[in-house]
N, CA and C atoms as an extended XYZ file, in Angstrom:
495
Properties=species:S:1:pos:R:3:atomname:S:1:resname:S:1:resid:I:1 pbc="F F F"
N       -41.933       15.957       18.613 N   UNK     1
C       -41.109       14.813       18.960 CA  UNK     1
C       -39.758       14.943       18.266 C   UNK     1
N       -38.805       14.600       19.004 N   UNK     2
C       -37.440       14.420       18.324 CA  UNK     2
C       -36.884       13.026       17.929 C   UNK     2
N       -36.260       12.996       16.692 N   UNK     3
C       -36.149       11.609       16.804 CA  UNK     3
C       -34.767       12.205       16.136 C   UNK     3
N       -33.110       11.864       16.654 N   UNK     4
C       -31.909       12.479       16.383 CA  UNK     4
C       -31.003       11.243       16.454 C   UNK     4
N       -29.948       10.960       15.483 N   UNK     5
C       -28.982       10.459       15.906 CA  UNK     5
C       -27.783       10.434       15.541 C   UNK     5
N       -26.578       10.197       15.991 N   UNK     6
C       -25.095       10.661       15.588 CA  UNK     6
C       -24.466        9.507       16.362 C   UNK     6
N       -23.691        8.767       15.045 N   UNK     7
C       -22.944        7.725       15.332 CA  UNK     7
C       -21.513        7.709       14.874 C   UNK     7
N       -20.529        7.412       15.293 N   UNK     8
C       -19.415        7.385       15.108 CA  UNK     8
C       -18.770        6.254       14.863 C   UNK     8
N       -18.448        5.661       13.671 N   UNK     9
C       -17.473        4.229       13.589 CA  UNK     9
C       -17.346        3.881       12.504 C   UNK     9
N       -16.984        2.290       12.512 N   UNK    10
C       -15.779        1.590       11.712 CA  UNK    10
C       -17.117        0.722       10.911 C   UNK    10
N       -17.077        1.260        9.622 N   UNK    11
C       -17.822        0.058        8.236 CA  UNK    11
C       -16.873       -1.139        8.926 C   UNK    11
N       -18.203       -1.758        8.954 N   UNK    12
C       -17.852       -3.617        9.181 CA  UNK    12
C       -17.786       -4.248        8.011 C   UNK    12
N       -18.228       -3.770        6.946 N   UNK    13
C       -17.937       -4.560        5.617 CA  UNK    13
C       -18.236       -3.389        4.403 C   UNK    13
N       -17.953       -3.185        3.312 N   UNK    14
C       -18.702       -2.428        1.867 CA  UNK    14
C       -19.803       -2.593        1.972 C   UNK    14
N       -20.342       -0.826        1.655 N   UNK    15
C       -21.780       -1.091        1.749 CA  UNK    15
C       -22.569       -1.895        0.376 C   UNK    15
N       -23.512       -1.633        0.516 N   UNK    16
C       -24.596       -2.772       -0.780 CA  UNK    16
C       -25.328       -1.658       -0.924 C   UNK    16
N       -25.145       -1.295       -2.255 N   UNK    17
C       -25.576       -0.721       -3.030 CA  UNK    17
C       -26.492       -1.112       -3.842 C   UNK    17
N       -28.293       -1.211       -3.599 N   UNK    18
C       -28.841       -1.581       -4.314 CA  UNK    18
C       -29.883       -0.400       -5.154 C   UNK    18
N       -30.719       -0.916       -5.777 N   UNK    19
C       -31.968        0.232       -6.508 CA  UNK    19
C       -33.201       -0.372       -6.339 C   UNK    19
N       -34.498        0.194       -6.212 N   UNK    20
C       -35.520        0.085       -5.829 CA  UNK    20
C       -36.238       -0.159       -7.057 C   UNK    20
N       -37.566       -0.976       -7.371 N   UNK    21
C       -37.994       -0.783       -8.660 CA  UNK    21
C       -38.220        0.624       -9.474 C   UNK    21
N       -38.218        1.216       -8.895 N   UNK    22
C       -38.405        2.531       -9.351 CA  UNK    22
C       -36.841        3.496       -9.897 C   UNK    22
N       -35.679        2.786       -9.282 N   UNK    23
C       -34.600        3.161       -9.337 CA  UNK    23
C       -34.085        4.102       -8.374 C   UNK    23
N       -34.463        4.117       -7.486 N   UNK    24
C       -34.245        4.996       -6.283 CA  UNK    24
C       -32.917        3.803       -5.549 C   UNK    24
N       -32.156        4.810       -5.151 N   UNK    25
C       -30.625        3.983       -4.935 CA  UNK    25
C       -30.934        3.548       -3.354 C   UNK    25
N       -30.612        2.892       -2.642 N   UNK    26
C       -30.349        2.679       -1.331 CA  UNK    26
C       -28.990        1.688       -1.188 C   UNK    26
N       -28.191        2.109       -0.144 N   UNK    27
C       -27.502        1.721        0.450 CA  UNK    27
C       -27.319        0.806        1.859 C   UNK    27
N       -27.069       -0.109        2.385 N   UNK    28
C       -26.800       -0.560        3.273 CA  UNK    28
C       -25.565       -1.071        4.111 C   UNK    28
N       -25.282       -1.019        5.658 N   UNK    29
C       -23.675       -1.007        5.716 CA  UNK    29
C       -24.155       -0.881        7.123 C   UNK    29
N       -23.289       -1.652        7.844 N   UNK    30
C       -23.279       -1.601        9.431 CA  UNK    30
C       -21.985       -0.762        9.733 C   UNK    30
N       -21.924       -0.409       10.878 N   UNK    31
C       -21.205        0.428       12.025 CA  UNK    31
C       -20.569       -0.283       13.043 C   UNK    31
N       -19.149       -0.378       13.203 N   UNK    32
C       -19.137       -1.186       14.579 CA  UNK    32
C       -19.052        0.190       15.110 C   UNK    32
N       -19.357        0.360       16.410 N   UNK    33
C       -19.292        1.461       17.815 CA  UNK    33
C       -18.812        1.040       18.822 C   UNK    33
N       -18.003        1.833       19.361 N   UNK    34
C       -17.243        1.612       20.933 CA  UNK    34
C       -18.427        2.089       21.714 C   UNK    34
N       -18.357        1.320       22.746 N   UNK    35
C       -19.197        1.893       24.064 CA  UNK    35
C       -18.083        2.567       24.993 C   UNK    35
N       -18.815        3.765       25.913 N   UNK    36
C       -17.671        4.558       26.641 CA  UNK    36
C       -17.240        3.952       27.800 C   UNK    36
N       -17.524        2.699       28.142 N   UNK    37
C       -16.919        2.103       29.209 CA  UNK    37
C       -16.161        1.165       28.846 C   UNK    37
N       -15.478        0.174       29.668 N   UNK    38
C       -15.076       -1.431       29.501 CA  UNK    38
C       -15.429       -2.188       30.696 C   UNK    38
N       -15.734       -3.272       30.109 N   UNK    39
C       -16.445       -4.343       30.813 CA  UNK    39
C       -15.789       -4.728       32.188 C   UNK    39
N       -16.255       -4.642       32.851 N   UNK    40
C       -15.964       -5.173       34.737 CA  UNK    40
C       -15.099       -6.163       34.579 C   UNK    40
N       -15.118       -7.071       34.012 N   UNK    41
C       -14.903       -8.490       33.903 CA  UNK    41
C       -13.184       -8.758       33.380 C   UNK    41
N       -13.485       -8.450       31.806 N   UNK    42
C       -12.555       -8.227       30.938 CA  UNK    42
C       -11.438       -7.226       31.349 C   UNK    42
N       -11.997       -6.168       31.501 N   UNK    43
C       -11.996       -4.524       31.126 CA  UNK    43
C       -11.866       -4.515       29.513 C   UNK    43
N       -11.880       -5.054       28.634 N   UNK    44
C       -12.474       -4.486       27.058 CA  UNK    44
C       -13.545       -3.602       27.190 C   UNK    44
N       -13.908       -2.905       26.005 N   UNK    45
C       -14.591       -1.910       25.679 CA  UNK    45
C       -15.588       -2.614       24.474 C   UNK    45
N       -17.200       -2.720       24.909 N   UNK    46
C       -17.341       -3.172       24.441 CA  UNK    46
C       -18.354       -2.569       22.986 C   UNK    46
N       -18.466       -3.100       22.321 N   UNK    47
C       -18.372       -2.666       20.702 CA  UNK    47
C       -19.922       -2.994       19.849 C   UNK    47
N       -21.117       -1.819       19.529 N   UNK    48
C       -22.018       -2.132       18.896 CA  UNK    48
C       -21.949       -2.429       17.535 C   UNK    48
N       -23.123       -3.083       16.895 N   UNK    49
C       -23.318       -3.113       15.439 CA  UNK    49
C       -24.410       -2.554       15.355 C   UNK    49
N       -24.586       -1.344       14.415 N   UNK    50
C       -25.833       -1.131       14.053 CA  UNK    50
C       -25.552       -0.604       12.552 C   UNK    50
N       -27.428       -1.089       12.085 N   UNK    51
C       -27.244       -1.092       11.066 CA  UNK    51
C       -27.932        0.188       10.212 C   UNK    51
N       -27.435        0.290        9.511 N   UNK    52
C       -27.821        2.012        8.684 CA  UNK    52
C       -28.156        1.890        7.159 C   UNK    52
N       -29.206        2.633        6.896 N   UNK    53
C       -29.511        2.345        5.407 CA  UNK    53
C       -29.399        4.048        4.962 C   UNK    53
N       -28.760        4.218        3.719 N   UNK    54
C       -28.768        5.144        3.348 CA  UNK    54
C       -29.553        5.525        1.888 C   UNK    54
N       -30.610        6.835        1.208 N   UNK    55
C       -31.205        6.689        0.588 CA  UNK    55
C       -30.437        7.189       -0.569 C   UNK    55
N       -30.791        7.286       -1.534 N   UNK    56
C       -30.309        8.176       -2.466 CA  UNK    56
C       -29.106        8.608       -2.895 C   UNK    56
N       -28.957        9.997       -3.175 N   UNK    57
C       -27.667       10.694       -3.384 CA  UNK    57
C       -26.787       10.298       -2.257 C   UNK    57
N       -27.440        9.986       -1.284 N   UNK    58
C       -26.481       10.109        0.259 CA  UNK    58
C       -26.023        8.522        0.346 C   UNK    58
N       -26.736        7.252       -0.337 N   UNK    59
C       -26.719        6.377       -0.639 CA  UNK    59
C       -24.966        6.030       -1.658 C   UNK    59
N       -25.629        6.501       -3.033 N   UNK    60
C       -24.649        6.654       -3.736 CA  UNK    60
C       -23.426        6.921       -3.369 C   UNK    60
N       -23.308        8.014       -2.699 N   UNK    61
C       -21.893        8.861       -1.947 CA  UNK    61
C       -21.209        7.835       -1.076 C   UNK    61
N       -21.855        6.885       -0.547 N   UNK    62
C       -21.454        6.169        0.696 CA  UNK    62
C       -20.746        4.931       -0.225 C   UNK    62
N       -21.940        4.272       -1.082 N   UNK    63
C       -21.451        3.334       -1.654 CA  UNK    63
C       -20.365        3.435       -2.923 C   UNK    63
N       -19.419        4.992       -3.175 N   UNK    64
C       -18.816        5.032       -4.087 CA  UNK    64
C       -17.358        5.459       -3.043 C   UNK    64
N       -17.494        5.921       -2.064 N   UNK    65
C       -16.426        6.907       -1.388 CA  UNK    65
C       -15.928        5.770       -0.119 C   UNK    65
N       -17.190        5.037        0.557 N   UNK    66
C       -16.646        4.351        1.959 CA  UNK    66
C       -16.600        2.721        1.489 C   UNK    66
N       -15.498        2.300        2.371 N   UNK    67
C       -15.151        0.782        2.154 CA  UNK    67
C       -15.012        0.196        3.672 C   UNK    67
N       -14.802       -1.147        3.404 N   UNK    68
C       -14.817       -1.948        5.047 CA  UNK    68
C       -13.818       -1.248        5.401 C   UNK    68
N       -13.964       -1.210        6.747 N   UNK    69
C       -12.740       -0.373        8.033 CA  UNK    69
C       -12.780        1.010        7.709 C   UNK    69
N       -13.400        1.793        7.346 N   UNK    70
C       -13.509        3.295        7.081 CA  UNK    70
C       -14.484        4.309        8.276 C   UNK    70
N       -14.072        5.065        9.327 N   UNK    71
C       -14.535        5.706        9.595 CA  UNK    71
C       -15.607        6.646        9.420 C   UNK    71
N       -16.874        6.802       10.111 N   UNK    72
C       -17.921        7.450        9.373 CA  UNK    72
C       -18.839        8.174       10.197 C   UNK    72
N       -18.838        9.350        9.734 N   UNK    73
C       -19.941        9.399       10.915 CA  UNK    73
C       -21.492        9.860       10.781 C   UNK    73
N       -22.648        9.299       10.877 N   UNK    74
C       -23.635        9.475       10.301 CA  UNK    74
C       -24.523        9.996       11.015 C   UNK    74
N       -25.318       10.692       10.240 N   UNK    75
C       -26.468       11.799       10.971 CA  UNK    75
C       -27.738       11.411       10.752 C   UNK    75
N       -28.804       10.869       11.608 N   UNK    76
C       -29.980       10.690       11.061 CA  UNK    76
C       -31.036        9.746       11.653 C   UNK    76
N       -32.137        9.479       11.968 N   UNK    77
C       -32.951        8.750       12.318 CA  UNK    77
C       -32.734        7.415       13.021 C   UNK    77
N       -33.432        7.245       14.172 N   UNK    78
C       -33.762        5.357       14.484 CA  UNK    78
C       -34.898        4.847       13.873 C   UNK    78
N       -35.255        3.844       13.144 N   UNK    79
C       -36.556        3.419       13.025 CA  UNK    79
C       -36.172        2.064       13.204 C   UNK    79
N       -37.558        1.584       13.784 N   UNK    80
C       -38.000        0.333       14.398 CA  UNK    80
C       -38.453       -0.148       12.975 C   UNK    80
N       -38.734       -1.414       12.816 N   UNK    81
C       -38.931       -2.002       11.813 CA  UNK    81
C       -39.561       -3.445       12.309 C   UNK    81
N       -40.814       -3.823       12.111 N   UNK    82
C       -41.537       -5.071       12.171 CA  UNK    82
C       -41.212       -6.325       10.951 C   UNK    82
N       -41.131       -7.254       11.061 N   UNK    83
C       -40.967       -7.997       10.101 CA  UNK    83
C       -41.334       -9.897       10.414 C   UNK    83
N       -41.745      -10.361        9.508 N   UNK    84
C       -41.971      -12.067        9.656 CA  UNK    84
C       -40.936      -12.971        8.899 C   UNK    84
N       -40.322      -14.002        9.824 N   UNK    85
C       -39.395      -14.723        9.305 CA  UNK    85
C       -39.478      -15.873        8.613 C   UNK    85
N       -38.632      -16.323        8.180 N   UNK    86
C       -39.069      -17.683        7.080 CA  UNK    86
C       -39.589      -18.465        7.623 C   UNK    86
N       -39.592      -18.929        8.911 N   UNK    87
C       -40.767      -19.545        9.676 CA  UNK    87
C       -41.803      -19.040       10.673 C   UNK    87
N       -42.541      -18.211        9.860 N   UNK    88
C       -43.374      -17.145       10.393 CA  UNK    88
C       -43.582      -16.536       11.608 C   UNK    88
N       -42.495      -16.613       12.445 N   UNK    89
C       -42.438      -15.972       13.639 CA  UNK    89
C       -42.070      -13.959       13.327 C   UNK    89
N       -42.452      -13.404       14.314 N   UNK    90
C       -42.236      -11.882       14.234 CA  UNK    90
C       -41.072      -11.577       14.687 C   UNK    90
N       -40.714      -10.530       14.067 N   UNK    91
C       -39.130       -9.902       14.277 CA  UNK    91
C       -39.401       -8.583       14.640 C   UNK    91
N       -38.548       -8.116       15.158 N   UNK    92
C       -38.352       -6.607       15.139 CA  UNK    92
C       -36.807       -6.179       14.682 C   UNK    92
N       -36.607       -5.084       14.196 N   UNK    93
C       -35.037       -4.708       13.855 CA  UNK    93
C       -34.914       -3.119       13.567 C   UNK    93
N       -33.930       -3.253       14.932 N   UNK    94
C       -33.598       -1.390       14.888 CA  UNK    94
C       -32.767       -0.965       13.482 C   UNK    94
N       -32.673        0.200       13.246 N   UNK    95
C       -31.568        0.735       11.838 CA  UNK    95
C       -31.809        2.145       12.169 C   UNK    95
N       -30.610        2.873       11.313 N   UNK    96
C       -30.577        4.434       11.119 CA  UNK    96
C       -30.429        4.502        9.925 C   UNK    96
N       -31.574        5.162        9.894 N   UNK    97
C       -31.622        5.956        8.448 CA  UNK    97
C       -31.052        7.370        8.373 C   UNK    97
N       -30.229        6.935        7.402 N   UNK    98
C       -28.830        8.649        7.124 CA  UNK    98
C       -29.420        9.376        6.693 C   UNK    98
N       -29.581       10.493        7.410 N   UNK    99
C       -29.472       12.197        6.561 CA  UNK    99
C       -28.467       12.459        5.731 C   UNK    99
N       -27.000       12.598        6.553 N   UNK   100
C       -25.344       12.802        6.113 CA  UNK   100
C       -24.927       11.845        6.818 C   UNK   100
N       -23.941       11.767        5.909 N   UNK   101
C       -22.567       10.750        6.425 CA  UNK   101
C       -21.342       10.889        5.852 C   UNK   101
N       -20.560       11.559        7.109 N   UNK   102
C       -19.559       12.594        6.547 CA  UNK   102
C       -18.322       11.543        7.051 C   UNK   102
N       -16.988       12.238        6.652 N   UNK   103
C       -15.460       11.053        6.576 CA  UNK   103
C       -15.149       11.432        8.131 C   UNK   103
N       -14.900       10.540        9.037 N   UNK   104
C       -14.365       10.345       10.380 CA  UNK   104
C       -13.241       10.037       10.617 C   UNK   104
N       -12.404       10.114        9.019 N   UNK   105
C       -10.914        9.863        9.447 CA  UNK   105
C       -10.233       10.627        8.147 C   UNK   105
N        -8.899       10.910        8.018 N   UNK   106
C        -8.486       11.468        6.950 CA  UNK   106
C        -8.294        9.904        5.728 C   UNK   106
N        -7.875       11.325        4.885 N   UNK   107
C        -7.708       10.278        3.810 CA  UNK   107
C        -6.065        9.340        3.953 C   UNK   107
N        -5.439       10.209        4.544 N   UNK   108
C        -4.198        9.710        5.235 CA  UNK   108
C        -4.044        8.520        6.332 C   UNK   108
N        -5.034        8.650        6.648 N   UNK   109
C        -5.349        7.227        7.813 CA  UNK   109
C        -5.835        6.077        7.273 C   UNK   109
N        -7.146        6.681        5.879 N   UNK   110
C        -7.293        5.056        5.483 CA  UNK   110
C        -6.729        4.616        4.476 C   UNK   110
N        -5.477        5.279        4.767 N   UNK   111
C        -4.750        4.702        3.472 CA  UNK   111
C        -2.772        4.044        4.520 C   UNK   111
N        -3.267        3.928        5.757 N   UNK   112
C        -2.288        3.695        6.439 CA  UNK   112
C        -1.432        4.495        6.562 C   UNK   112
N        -1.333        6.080        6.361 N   UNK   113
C        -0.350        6.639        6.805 CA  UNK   113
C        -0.378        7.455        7.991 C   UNK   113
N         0.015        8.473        8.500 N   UNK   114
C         0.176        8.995        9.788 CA  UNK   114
C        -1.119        8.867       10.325 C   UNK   114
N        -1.219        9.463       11.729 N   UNK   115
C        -2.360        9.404       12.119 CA  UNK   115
C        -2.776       10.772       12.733 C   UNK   115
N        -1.800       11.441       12.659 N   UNK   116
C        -1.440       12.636       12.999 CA  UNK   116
C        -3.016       13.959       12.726 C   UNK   116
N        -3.681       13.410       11.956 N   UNK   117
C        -4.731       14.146       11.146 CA  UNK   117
C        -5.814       13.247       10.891 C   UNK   117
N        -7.067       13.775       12.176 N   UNK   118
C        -8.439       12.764       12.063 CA  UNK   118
C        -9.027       13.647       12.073 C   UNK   118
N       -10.040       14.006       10.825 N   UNK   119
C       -11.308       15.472       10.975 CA  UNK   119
C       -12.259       14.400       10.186 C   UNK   119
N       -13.647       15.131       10.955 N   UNK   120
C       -14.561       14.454        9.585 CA  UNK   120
C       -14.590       14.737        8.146 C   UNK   120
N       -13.597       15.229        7.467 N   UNK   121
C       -13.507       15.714        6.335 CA  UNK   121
C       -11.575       15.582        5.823 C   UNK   121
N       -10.987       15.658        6.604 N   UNK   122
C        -9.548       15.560        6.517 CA  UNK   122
C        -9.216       16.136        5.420 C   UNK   122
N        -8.155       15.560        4.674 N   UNK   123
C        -7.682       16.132        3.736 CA  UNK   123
C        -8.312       15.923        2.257 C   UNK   123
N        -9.626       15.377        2.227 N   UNK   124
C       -10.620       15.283        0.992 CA  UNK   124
C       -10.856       16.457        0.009 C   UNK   124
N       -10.661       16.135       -1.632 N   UNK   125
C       -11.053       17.198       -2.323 CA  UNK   125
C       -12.651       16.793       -2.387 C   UNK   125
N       -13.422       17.721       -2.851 N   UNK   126
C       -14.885       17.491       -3.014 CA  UNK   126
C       -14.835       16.352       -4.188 C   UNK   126
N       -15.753       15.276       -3.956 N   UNK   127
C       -15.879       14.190       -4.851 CA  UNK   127
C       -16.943       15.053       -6.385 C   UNK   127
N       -16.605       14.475       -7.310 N   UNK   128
C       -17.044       15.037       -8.410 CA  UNK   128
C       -18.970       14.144       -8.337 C   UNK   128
N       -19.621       15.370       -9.048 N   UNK   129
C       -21.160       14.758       -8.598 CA  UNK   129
C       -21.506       14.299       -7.007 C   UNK   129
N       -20.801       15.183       -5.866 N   UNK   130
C       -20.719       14.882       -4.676 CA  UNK   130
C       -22.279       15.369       -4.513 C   UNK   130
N       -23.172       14.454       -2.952 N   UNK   131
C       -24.224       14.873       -2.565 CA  UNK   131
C       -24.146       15.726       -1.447 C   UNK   131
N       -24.920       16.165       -0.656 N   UNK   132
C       -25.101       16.955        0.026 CA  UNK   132
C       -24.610       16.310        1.481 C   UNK   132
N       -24.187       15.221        1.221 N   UNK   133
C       -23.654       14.551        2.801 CA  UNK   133
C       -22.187       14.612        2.908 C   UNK   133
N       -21.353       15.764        1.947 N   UNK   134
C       -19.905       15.638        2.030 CA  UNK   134
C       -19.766       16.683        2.623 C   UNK   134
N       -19.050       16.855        3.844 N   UNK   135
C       -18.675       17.848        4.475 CA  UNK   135
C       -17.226       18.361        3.825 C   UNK   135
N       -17.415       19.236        3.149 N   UNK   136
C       -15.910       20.120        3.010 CA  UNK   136
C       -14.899       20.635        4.063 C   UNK   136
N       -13.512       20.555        3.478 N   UNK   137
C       -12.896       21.021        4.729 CA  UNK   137
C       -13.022       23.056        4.383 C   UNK   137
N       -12.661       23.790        5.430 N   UNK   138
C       -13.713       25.025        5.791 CA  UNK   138
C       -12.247       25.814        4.908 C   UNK   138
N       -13.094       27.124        4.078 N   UNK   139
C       -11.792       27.697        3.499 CA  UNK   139
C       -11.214       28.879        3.980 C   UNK   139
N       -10.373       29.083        3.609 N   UNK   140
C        -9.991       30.539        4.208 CA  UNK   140
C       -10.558       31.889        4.176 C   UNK   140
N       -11.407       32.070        5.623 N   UNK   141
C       -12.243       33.087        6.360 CA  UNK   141
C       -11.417       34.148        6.596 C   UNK   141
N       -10.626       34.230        6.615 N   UNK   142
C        -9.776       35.566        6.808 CA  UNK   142
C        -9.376       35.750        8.574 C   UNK   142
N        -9.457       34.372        9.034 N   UNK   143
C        -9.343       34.518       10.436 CA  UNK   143
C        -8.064       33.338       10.598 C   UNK   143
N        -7.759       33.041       11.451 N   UNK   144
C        -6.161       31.852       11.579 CA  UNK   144
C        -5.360       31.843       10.147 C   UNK   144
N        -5.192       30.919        9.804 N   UNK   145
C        -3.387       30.984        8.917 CA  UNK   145
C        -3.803       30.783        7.846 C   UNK   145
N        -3.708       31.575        6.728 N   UNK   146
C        -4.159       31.200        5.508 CA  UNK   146
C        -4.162       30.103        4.721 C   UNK   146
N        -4.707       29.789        3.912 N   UNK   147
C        -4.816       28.207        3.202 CA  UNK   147
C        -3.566       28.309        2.281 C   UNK   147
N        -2.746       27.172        2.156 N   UNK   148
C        -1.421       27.170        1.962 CA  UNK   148
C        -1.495       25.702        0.900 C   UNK   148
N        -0.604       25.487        0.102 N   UNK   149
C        -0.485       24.135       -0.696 CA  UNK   149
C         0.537       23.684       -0.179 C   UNK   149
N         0.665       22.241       -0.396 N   UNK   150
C         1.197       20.927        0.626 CA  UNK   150
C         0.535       21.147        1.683 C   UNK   150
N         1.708       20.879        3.200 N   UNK   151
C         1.395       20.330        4.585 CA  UNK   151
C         0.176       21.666        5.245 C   UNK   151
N         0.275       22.601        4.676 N   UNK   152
C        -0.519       23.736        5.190 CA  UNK   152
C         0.433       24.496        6.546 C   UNK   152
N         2.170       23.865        6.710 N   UNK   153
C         2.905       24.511        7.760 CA  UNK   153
C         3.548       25.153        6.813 C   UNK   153
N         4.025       26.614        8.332 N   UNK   154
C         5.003       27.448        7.023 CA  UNK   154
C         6.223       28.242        8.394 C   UNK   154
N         7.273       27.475        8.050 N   UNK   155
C         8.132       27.953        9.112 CA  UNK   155
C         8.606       30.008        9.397 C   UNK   155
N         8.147       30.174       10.496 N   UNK   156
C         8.293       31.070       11.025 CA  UNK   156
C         9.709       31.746       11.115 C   UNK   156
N        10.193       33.126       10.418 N   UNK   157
C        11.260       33.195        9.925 CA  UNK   157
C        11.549       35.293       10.540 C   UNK   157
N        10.538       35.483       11.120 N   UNK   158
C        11.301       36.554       12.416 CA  UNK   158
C        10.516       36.500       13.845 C   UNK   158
N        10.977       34.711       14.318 N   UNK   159
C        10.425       35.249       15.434 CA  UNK   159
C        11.919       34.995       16.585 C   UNK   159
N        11.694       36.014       17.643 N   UNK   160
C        12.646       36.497       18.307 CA  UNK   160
C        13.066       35.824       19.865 C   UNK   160
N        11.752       34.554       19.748 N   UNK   161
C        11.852       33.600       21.252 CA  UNK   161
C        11.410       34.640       22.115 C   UNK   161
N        10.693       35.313       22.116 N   UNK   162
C         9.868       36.361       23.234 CA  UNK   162
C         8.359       35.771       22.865 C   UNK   162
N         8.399       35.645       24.222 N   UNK   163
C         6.581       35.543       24.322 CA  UNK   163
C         6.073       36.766       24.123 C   UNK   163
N         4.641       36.245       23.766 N   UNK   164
C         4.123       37.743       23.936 CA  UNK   164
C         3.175       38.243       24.645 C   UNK   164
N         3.384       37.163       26.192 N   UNK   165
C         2.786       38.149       27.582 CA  UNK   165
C         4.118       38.076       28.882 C   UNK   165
């Protein structure tokens, strides 16, 4: 059986960072999501909440690195969940439980500047005591333009305006 999921969106609020009696960290934090259509009616696009619990190290990472309005994108489980309410009626409640949950916007975006640059990792140094849910940005393979300090552009200084087919 497969049970897979990959979500893309906007923290609706700081996650909650709590600990278990045992001290095991968990995290909690909803997602708003665009749906790929817009509504007949409106035409808006209309927009899920779901909610995601994260365990551990991957917990921690979320609740030290992501804040409300932060892009995210998370990897990991649906589970159904049964539950009884304060007036003993039955509930049910969907959630994703995170594997990873890597940055869906640069650090330049959530900090209001250009927009020019959206990777799941952007321009992030590795967080110190980082978990295994931080995607690094990829280093220089010896293939495209070498890794450069500042903008990573480097003006081109013999080229002759000839294509080259």
């Amino acid at each position: 059986m497969l049970n897979r999921i990959i979500l893309m969106g906007r923290l609706t609020r700081d996650p909650e960072l709590r600990h278990t009696q045992t001290g095991t960290a968990v995290a909690s934090f909803t997602l708003a999501v665009d749906r790929d259509f817009k509504d007949r009616n409106s035409g808006e696009r209309a927009c899920d909440f779901i909610d995601v619990v994260a365990w551990r190290q991957t917990g921690e990472f979320v609740s030290r690195y992501f804040t409300k309005g932060r892009m995210a994108v998370v990897e990991g489980r649906l589970q159904i969940r049964d539950w009884t309410d304060r007036d003993g009626g039955k509930r049910r409640s969907a959630e994703v439980i995170a594997d990873n949950v890597y940055f869906g916007d640069s650090k330049r975006d959530a900090e209001g500047g250009d927009s020019y640059a959206s990777g799941f990792s952007g321009g992030y140094s590795a967080p110190a005591g980082g978990s295994g849910s931080y995607s690094a940005p990829a280093q220089n393979s010896g293939y495209g333009a070498p890794s450069m300090g500042g903008d990573q552009f480097a003006e081109l200084t013999d080229d002759d305006g000839e294509l080259p087919f």
